[in-house]
Structures are given as structure tokens and as C-alpha cells.
PDB file of N, CA and C in Angstrom:
ATOM      1  N   MET A 247       1.705  -6.355  -7.636  1.00  0.00           N
ATOM      2  CA  MET A 247       2.827  -5.624  -7.051  1.00  0.00           C
ATOM      3  C   MET A 247       4.063  -6.506  -7.194  1.00  0.00           C
ATOM      4  N   PRO A 248       4.961  -6.151  -8.103  1.00  0.00           N
ATOM      5  CA  PRO A 248       6.173  -6.957  -8.299  1.00  0.00           C
ATOM      6  C   PRO A 248       7.101  -6.938  -7.076  1.00  0.00           C
ATOM      7  N   GLU A 249       7.437  -8.130  -6.628  1.00  0.00           N
ATOM      8  CA  GLU A 249       8.368  -8.283  -5.513  1.00  0.00           C
ATOM      9  C   GLU A 249       9.781  -8.104  -6.043  1.00  0.00           C
ATOM     10  N   ILE A 250      10.569  -7.262  -5.354  1.00  0.00           N
ATOM     11  CA  ILE A 250      11.948  -7.053  -5.799  1.00  0.00           C
ATOM     12  C   ILE A 250      12.975  -7.624  -4.827  1.00  0.00           C
ATOM     13  N   SER A 251      12.540  -7.929  -3.593  1.00  0.00           N
ATOM     14  CA  SER A 251      13.450  -8.548  -2.634  1.00  0.00           C
ATOM     15  C   SER A 251      12.638  -9.156  -1.494  1.00  0.00           C
ATOM     16  N   ARG A 252      13.276 -10.127  -0.817  1.00  0.00           N
ATOM     17  CA  ARG A 252      12.648 -10.771   0.330  1.00  0.00           C
ATOM     18  C   ARG A 252      13.762 -11.249   1.260  1.00  0.00           C
ATOM     19  N   PHE A 253      13.648 -10.908   2.527  1.00  0.00           N
ATOM     20  CA  PHE A 253      14.630 -11.340   3.517  1.00  0.00           C
ATOM     21  C   PHE A 253      13.996 -11.359   4.902  1.00  0.00           C
ATOM     22  N   PHE A 254      14.324 -12.375   5.682  1.00  0.00           N
ATOM     23  CA  PHE A 254      13.817 -12.525   7.049  1.00  0.00           C
ATOM     24  C   PHE A 254      12.284 -12.397   7.127  1.00  0.00           C
ATOM     25  N   GLY A 255      11.594 -12.837   6.078  1.00  0.00           N
ATOM     26  CA  GLY A 255      10.135 -12.741   6.051  1.00  0.00           C
ATOM     27  C   GLY A 255       9.611 -11.388   5.623  1.00  0.00           C
ATOM     28  N   ILE A 256      10.500 -10.444   5.336  1.00  0.00           N
ATOM     29  CA  ILE A 256      10.132  -9.093   4.897  1.00  0.00           C
ATOM     30  C   ILE A 256      10.054  -9.093   3.375  1.00  0.00           C
ATOM     31  N   VAL A 257       8.954  -8.612   2.828  1.00  0.00           N
ATOM     32  CA  VAL A 257       8.760  -8.557   1.382  1.00  0.00           C
ATOM     33  C   VAL A 257       8.842  -7.102   0.938  1.00  0.00           C
ATOM     34  N   ILE A 258       9.688  -6.854  -0.062  1.00  0.00           N
ATOM     35  CA  ILE A 258       9.865  -5.510  -0.633  1.00  0.00           C
ATOM     36  C   ILE A 258       9.303  -5.537  -2.044  1.00  0.00           C
ATOM     37  N   ALA A 259       8.448  -4.570  -2.369  1.00  0.00           N
ATOM     38  CA  ALA A 259       7.814  -4.547  -3.681  1.00  0.00           C
ATOM     39  C   ALA A 259       7.648  -3.116  -4.168  1.00  0.00           C
ATOM     40  N   MET A 260       7.377  -2.996  -5.480  1.00  0.00           N
ATOM     41  CA  MET A 260       7.065  -1.708  -6.103  1.00  0.00           C
ATOM     42  C   MET A 260       5.884  -1.896  -7.029  1.00  0.00           C
ATOM     43  N   PHE A 261       5.074  -0.856  -7.153  1.00  0.00           N
ATOM     44  CA  PHE A 261       3.970  -0.850  -8.106  1.00  0.00           C
ATOM     45  C   PHE A 261       4.431  -0.145  -9.375  1.00  0.00           C
ATOM     46  N   TYR A 262       3.886  -0.586 -10.511  1.00  0.00           N
ATOM     47  CA  TYR A 262       4.125   0.139 -11.758  1.00  0.00           C
ATOM     48  C   TYR A 262       3.307   1.425 -11.732  1.00  0.00           C
ATOM     49  N   ASP A 263       3.905   2.501 -12.253  1.00  0.00           N
ATOM     50  CA  ASP A 263       3.210   3.786 -12.394  1.00  0.00           C
ATOM     51  C   ASP A 263       2.616   4.269 -11.065  1.00  0.00           C
ATOM     52  N   ASP A 264       3.368   4.102  -9.979  1.00  0.00           N
ATOM     53  CA  ASP A 264       2.922   4.553  -8.659  1.00  0.00           C
ATOM     54  C   ASP A 264       3.141   6.061  -8.542  1.00  0.00           C
ATOM     55  N   HIS A 265       2.535   6.657  -7.531  1.00  0.00           N
ATOM     56  CA  HIS A 265       2.610   8.103  -7.322  1.00  0.00           C
ATOM     57  C   HIS A 265       3.976   8.508  -6.739  1.00  0.00           C
ATOM     58  N   ALA A 266       4.355   9.755  -6.959  1.00  0.00           N
ATOM     59  CA  ALA A 266       5.584  10.303  -6.360  1.00  0.00           C
ATOM     60  C   ALA A 266       5.317  10.581  -4.889  1.00  0.00           C
ATOM     61  N   PRO A 267       6.315  10.680  -4.067  1.00  0.00           N
ATOM     62  CA  PRO A 267       7.749  10.581  -4.323  1.00  0.00           C
ATOM     63  C   PRO A 267       8.176   9.113  -4.505  1.00  0.00           C
ATOM     64  N   PRO A 268       9.382   8.902  -5.056  1.00  0.00           N
ATOM     65  CA  PRO A 268       9.887   7.536  -5.239  1.00  0.00           C
ATOM     66  C   PRO A 268       9.871   6.769  -3.913  1.00  0.00           C
ATOM     67  N   HIS A 269       9.316   5.553  -3.953  1.00  0.00           N
ATOM     68  CA  HIS A 269       9.179   4.776  -2.732  1.00  0.00           C
ATOM     69  C   HIS A 269       9.039   3.297  -3.057  1.00  0.00           C
ATOM     70  N   PHE A 270       9.060   2.484  -2.017  1.00  0.00           N
ATOM     71  CA  PHE A 270       8.776   1.055  -2.149  1.00  0.00           C
ATOM     72  C   PHE A 270       7.846   0.641  -1.016  1.00  0.00           C
ATOM     73  N   HIS A 271       7.238  -0.517  -1.183  1.00  0.00           N
ATOM     74  CA  HIS A 271       6.274  -1.041  -0.228  1.00  0.00           C
ATOM     75  C   HIS A 271       6.918  -2.183   0.561  1.00  0.00           C
ATOM     76  N   VAL A 272       6.588  -2.249   1.839  1.00  0.00           N
ATOM     77  CA  VAL A 272       7.117  -3.277   2.727  1.00  0.00           C
ATOM     78  C   VAL A 272       5.951  -4.025   3.361  1.00  0.00           C
ATOM     79  N   ARG A 273       6.059  -5.357   3.371  1.00  0.00           N
ATOM     80  CA  ARG A 273       5.093  -6.191   4.086  1.00  0.00           C
ATOM     81  C   ARG A 273       5.856  -7.150   4.986  1.00  0.00           C
ATOM     82  N   TYR A 274       5.395  -7.284   6.200  1.00  0.00           N
ATOM     83  CA  TYR A 274       5.950  -8.255   7.134  1.00  0.00           C
ATOM     84  C   TYR A 274       4.804  -8.730   8.015  1.00  0.00           C
ATOM     85  N   GLY A 275       4.302  -9.920   7.745  1.00  0.00           N
ATOM     86  CA  GLY A 275       3.123 -10.383   8.462  1.00  0.00           C
ATOM     87  C   GLY A 275       1.973  -9.417   8.233  1.00  0.00           C
ATOM     88  N   ASN A 276       1.391  -8.902   9.313  1.00  0.00           N
ATOM     89  CA  ASN A 276       0.297  -7.933   9.215  1.00  0.00           C
ATOM     90  C   ASN A 276       0.780  -6.497   9.120  1.00  0.00           C
ATOM     91  N   GLN A 277       2.092  -6.293   9.204  1.00  0.00           N
ATOM     92  CA  GLN A 277       2.649  -4.939   9.143  1.00  0.00           C
ATOM     93  C   GLN A 277       2.834  -4.516   7.682  1.00  0.00           C
ATOM     94  N   LYS A 278       2.501  -3.276   7.394  1.00  0.00           N
ATOM     95  CA  LYS A 278       2.667  -2.727   6.039  1.00  0.00           C
ATOM     96  C   LYS A 278       3.171  -1.298   6.145  1.00  0.00           C
ATOM     97  N   ALA A 279       4.020  -0.918   5.199  1.00  0.00           N
ATOM     98  CA  ALA A 279       4.532   0.447   5.205  1.00  0.00           C
ATOM     99  C   ALA A 279       4.978   0.841   3.800  1.00  0.00           C
ATOM    100  N   ILE A 280       5.111   2.137   3.617  1.00  0.00           N
ATOM    101  CA  ILE A 280       5.685   2.714   2.408  1.00  0.00           C
ATOM    102  C   ILE A 280       6.919   3.484   2.853  1.00  0.00           C
ATOM    103  N   VAL A 281       8.038   3.219   2.173  1.00  0.00           N
ATOM    104  CA  VAL A 281       9.316   3.835   2.540  1.00  0.00           C
ATOM    105  C   VAL A 281       9.842   4.647   1.361  1.00  0.00           C
ATOM    106  N   GLY A 282      10.155   5.923   1.604  1.00  0.00           N
ATOM    107  CA  GLY A 282      10.717   6.797   0.585  1.00  0.00           C
ATOM    108  C   GLY A 282      12.160   6.410   0.282  1.00  0.00           C
ATOM    109  N   ILE A 283      12.559   6.613  -0.961  1.00  0.00           N
ATOM    110  CA  ILE A 283      13.904   6.235  -1.402  1.00  0.00           C
ATOM    111  C   ILE A 283      14.884   7.388  -1.244  1.00  0.00           C
ATOM    112  N   GLU A 284      14.507   8.575  -1.681  1.00  0.00           N
ATOM    113  CA  GLU A 284      15.402   9.739  -1.587  1.00  0.00           C
ATOM    114  C   GLU A 284      14.605  10.927  -1.073  1.00  0.00           C
ATOM    115  N   PRO A 285      14.738  11.248   0.193  1.00  0.00           N
ATOM    116  CA  PRO A 285      15.574  10.626   1.211  1.00  0.00           C
ATOM    117  C   PRO A 285      14.904   9.370   1.763  1.00  0.00           C
ATOM    118  N   LEU A 286      15.710   8.487   2.328  1.00  0.00           N
ATOM    119  CA  LEU A 286      15.183   7.280   2.949  1.00  0.00           C
ATOM    120  C   LEU A 286      14.371   7.669   4.176  1.00  0.00           C
ATOM    121  N   GLY A 287      13.158   7.140   4.264  1.00  0.00           N
ATOM    122  CA  GLY A 287      12.348   7.445   5.427  1.00  0.00           C
ATOM    123  C   GLY A 287      10.975   6.810   5.334  1.00  0.00           C
ATOM    124  N   LEU A 288      10.382   6.541   6.462  1.00  0.00           N
ATOM    125  CA  LEU A 288       9.048   5.976   6.528  1.00  0.00           C
ATOM    126  C   LEU A 288       8.031   7.040   6.111  1.00  0.00           C
ATOM    127  N   LEU A 289       7.253   6.753   5.082  1.00  0.00           N
ATOM    128  CA  LEU A 289       6.262   7.706   4.579  1.00  0.00           C
ATOM    129  C   LEU A 289       4.869   7.414   5.100  1.00  0.00           C
ATOM    130  N   GLU A 290       4.580   6.123   5.270  1.00  0.00           N
ATOM    131  CA  GLU A 290       3.223   5.739   5.647  1.00  0.00           C
ATOM    132  C   GLU A 290       3.259   4.352   6.269  1.00  0.00           C
ATOM    133  N   GLY A 291       2.357   4.084   7.182  1.00  0.00           N
ATOM    134  CA  GLY A 291       2.272   2.776   7.799  1.00  0.00           C
ATOM    135  C   GLY A 291       3.130   2.688   9.051  1.00  0.00           C
ATOM    136  N   LYS A 292       3.267   1.451   9.540  1.00  0.00           N
ATOM    137  CA  LYS A 292       4.029   1.255  10.756  1.00  0.00           C
ATOM    138  C   LYS A 292       4.713  -0.103  10.715  1.00  0.00           C
ATOM    139  N   LEU A 293       5.970  -0.121  11.107  1.00  0.00           N
ATOM    140  CA  LEU A 293       6.740  -1.350  11.227  1.00  0.00           C
ATOM    141  C   LEU A 293       7.332  -1.396  12.624  1.00  0.00           C
ATOM    142  N   SER A 294       7.520  -2.600  13.139  1.00  0.00           N
ATOM    143  CA  SER A 294       8.171  -2.713  14.441  1.00  0.00           C
ATOM    144  C   SER A 294       9.581  -2.137  14.324  1.00  0.00           C
ATOM    145  N   PRO A 295      10.159  -1.667  15.404  1.00  0.00           N
ATOM    146  CA  PRO A 295      11.505  -1.080  15.341  1.00  0.00           C
ATOM    147  C   PRO A 295      12.544  -2.016  14.710  1.00  0.00           C
ATOM    148  N   ARG A 296      12.473  -3.317  15.032  1.00  0.00           N
ATOM    149  CA  ARG A 296      13.433  -4.269  14.465  1.00  0.00           C
ATOM    150  C   ARG A 296      13.285  -4.366  12.945  1.00  0.00           C
ATOM    151  N   VAL A 297      12.045  -4.497  12.457  1.00  0.00           N
ATOM    152  CA  VAL A 297      11.795  -4.614  11.020  1.00  0.00           C
ATOM    153  C   VAL A 297      12.183  -3.320  10.317  1.00  0.00           C
ATOM    154  N   LEU A 298      11.811  -2.186  10.865  1.00  0.00           N
ATOM    155  CA  LEU A 298      12.176  -0.907  10.263  1.00  0.00           C
ATOM    156  C   LEU A 298      13.694  -0.761  10.170  1.00  0.00           C
ATOM    157  N   SER A 299      14.398  -1.157  11.194  1.00  0.00           N
ATOM    158  CA  SER A 299      15.859  -1.082  11.191  1.00  0.00           C
ATOM    159  C   SER A 299      16.452  -1.951  10.078  1.00  0.00           C
ATOM    160  N   LEU A 300      15.948  -3.169   9.933  1.00  0.00           N
ATOM    161  CA  LEU A 300      16.438  -4.058   8.871  1.00  0.00           C
ATOM    162  C   LEU A 300      16.139  -3.489   7.490  1.00  0.00           C
ATOM    163  N   VAL A 301      14.933  -2.968   7.309  1.00  0.00           N
ATOM    164  CA  VAL A 301      14.536  -2.397   6.011  1.00  0.00           C
ATOM    165  C   VAL A 301      15.413  -1.194   5.673  1.00  0.00           C
ATOM    166  N   MET A 302      15.650  -0.318   6.647  1.00  0.00           N
ATOM    167  CA  MET A 302      16.457   0.880   6.380  1.00  0.00           C
ATOM    168  C   MET A 302      17.919   0.508   6.081  1.00  0.00           C
ATOM    169  N   GLU A 303      18.435  -0.480   6.798  1.00  0.00           N
ATOM    170  CA  GLU A 303      19.804  -0.933   6.512  1.00  0.00           C
ATOM    171  C   GLU A 303      19.891  -1.473   5.092  1.00  0.00           C
ATOM    172  N   TRP A 304      18.923  -2.302   4.697  1.00  0.00           N
ATOM    173  CA  TRP A 304      18.898  -2.862   3.346  1.00  0.00           C
ATOM    174  C   TRP A 304      18.759  -1.740   2.308  1.00  0.00           C
ATOM    175  N   ALA A 305      17.836  -0.816   2.528  1.00  0.00           N
ATOM    176  CA  ALA A 305      17.583   0.265   1.568  1.00  0.00           C
ATOM    177  C   ALA A 305      18.802   1.166   1.413  1.00  0.00           C
ATOM    178  N   ALA A 306      19.509   1.444   2.491  1.00  0.00           N
ATOM    179  CA  ALA A 306      20.709   2.285   2.408  1.00  0.00           C
ATOM    180  C   ALA A 306      21.766   1.624   1.535  1.00  0.00           C
ATOM    181  N   ARG A 307      21.859   0.313   1.614  1.00  0.00           N
ATOM    182  CA  ARG A 307      22.848  -0.422   0.807  1.00  0.00           C
ATOM    183  C   ARG A 307      22.457  -0.478  -0.670  1.00  0.00           C
ATOM    184  N   HIS A 308      21.161  -0.341  -0.955  1.00  0.00           N
ATOM    185  CA  HIS A 308      20.664  -0.534  -2.326  1.00  0.00           C
ATOM    186  C   HIS A 308      19.895   0.674  -2.859  1.00  0.00           C
ATOM    187  N   GLN A 309      20.204   1.842  -2.363  1.00  0.00           N
ATOM    188  CA  GLN A 309      19.452   3.042  -2.738  1.00  0.00           C
ATOM    189  C   GLN A 309      19.494   3.310  -4.243  1.00  0.00           C
ATOM    190  N   SER A 310      20.658   3.164  -4.865  1.00  0.00           N
ATOM    191  CA  SER A 310      20.745   3.439  -6.310  1.00  0.00           C
ATOM    192  C   SER A 310      19.962   2.393  -7.111  1.00  0.00           C
ATOM    193  N   GLU A 311      19.973   1.145  -6.672  1.00  0.00           N
ATOM    194  CA  GLU A 311      19.202   0.103  -7.351  1.00  0.00           C
ATOM    195  C   GLU A 311      17.703   0.343  -7.181  1.00  0.00           C
ATOM    196  N   LEU A 312      17.308   0.833  -6.018  1.00  0.00           N
ATOM    197  CA  LEU A 312      15.905   1.168  -5.788  1.00  0.00           C
ATOM    198  C   LEU A 312      15.455   2.299  -6.713  1.00  0.00           C
ATOM    199  N   MET A 313      16.283   3.326  -6.864  1.00  0.00           N
ATOM    200  CA  MET A 313      15.932   4.432  -7.774  1.00  0.00           C
ATOM    201  C   MET A 313      15.862   3.941  -9.221  1.00  0.00           C
ATOM    202  N   ASP A 314      16.786   3.053  -9.591  1.00  0.00           N
ATOM    203  CA  ASP A 314      16.753   2.481 -10.939  1.00  0.00           C
ATOM    204  C   ASP A 314      15.440   1.725 -11.156  1.00  0.00           C
ATOM    205  N   ASN A 315      15.030   0.929 -10.184  1.00  0.00           N
ATOM    206  CA  ASN A 315      13.769   0.200 -10.316  1.00  0.00           C
ATOM    207  C   ASN A 315      12.579   1.151 -10.341  1.00  0.00           C
ATOM    208  N   TRP A 316      12.629   2.239  -9.563  1.00  0.00           N
ATOM    209  CA  TRP A 316      11.547   3.225  -9.592  1.00  0.00           C
ATOM    210  C   TRP A 316      11.380   3.793 -11.004  1.00  0.00           C
ATOM    211  N   GLN A 317      12.508   4.145 -11.622  1.00  0.00           N
ATOM    212  CA  GLN A 317      12.469   4.684 -12.978  1.00  0.00           C
ATOM    213  C   GLN A 317      11.977   3.643 -13.979  1.00  0.00           C
ATOM    214  N   ARG A 318      12.357   2.386 -13.779  1.00  0.00           N
ATOM    215  CA  ARG A 318      11.875   1.304 -14.639  1.00  0.00           C
ATOM    216  C   ARG A 318      10.358   1.153 -14.489  1.00  0.00           C
ATOM    217  N   ALA A 319       9.877   1.195 -13.240  1.00  0.00           N
ATOM    218  CA  ALA A 319       8.446   1.040 -12.991  1.00  0.00           C
ATOM    219  C   ALA A 319       7.645   2.154 -13.665  1.00  0.00           C
ATOM    220  N   GLU A 320       8.176   3.358 -13.675  1.00  0.00           N
ATOM    221  CA  GLU A 320       7.493   4.478 -14.341  1.00  0.00           C
ATOM    222  C   GLU A 320       7.344   4.217 -15.837  1.00  0.00           C
ATOM    223  N   ARG A 321       8.273   3.454 -16.406  1.00  0.00           N
ATOM    224  CA  ARG A 321       8.240   3.139 -17.845  1.00  0.00           C
ATOM    225  C   ARG A 321       7.598   1.772 -18.125  1.00  0.00           C
ATOM    226  N   TYR A 322       7.092   1.120 -17.081  1.00  0.00           N
ATOM    227  CA  TYR A 322       6.529  -0.226 -17.188  1.00  0.00           C
ATOM    228  C   TYR A 322       7.558  -1.233 -17.701  1.00  0.00           C
ATOM    229  N   ALA A 323       8.820  -0.991 -17.401  1.00  0.00           N
ATOM    230  CA  ALA A 323       9.891  -1.917 -17.766  1.00  0.00           C
ATOM    231  C   ALA A 323      10.020  -2.964 -16.653  1.00  0.00           C
ATOM    232  N   PRO A 324      10.545  -4.132 -16.982  1.00  0.00           N
ATOM    233  CA  PRO A 324      10.723  -5.157 -15.947  1.00  0.00           C
ATOM    234  C   PRO A 324      11.624  -4.658 -14.811  1.00  0.00           C
ATOM    235  N   LEU A 325      11.224  -4.972 -13.582  1.00  0.00           N
ATOM    236  CA  LEU A 325      12.017  -4.572 -12.424  1.00  0.00           C
ATOM    237  C   LEU A 325      13.097  -5.613 -12.164  1.00  0.00           C
ATOM    238  N   LYS A 326      14.219  -5.146 -11.680  1.00  0.00           N
ATOM    239  CA  LYS A 326      15.340  -6.039 -11.395  1.00  0.00           C
ATOM    240  C   LYS A 326      15.286  -6.474  -9.927  1.00  0.00           C
ATOM    241  N   PRO A 327      15.528  -7.753  -9.665  1.00  0.00           N
ATOM    242  CA  PRO A 327      15.609  -8.199  -8.276  1.00  0.00           C
ATOM    243  C   PRO A 327      16.796  -7.537  -7.577  1.00  0.00           C
ATOM    244  N   ILE A 328      16.652  -7.278  -6.304  1.00  0.00           N
ATOM    245  CA  ILE A 328      17.725  -6.678  -5.502  1.00  0.00           C
ATOM    246  C   ILE A 328      18.103  -7.697  -4.437  1.00  0.00           C
ATOM    247  N   PRO A 329      19.392  -7.932  -4.242  1.00  0.00           N
ATOM    248  CA  PRO A 329      19.821  -8.942  -3.272  1.00  0.00           C
ATOM    249  C   PRO A 329      19.260  -8.663  -1.881  1.00  0.00           C
ATOM    250  N   PRO A 330      18.954  -9.735  -1.157  1.00  0.00           N
ATOM    251  CA  PRO A 330      18.427  -9.571   0.204  1.00  0.00           C
ATOM    252  C   PRO A 330      19.504  -9.167   1.194  1.00  0.00           C
ATOM    253  N   LEU A 331      19.068  -8.741   2.348  1.00  0.00           N
ATOM    254  CA  LEU A 331      19.962  -8.479   3.466  1.00  0.00           C
ATOM    255  C   LEU A 331      20.367  -9.832   4.033  1.00  0.00           C
ATOM    256  N   GLU A 332      21.630 -10.002   4.267  1.00  0.00           N
ATOM    257  CA  GLU A 332      22.114 -11.288   4.818  1.00  0.00           C
ATOM    258  C   GLU A 332      22.765 -11.099   6.148  1.00  0.00           C
TER     259      GLU A 332
END
């Protein structure tokens, strides 16, 4: 699972040739979730309110880059790193 960003201990990744709808994976300690890109929203799993808030803020700022990486992953093209939340 290629990592595309990491901030505050939160790891954001995407799988190549993953199933629709467009989404990314989040790991934070023992917490795991799948977050949809368009529209932004929690699809599966559970994150603490603080972590979910940080992830959604980051994703809103980078939604177009996330969609670009989703399309790259579908083609097995290298994924581009996305700047972390600061």
C-alpha cells in the first residue's frame, strides 16, 4: 500500500487497482478507516473525532491531488506524495 502522506502520526495510503468509489486508506495506531474522495466522507472503519477532523481538513485541501492519485493508481502509475497537514 503506497503511502502518499503522513502527518501527526496519521498515515494516508492508496492501493493500486482498488475498488470504486475513489477513496484512500487511513491508519493511526490501531485505528483504520477508508475515506471517500468525492464526496469526502468516512466509508468504512472508525477514527477518533480528533483524527477524523484532521484527516477531513487535509483531504479537503488536497481533494484534486487525491483524485489525480486515484486515477494514477488505476493505471498502476507512480503515486505522487501529497504535502502533510501542518
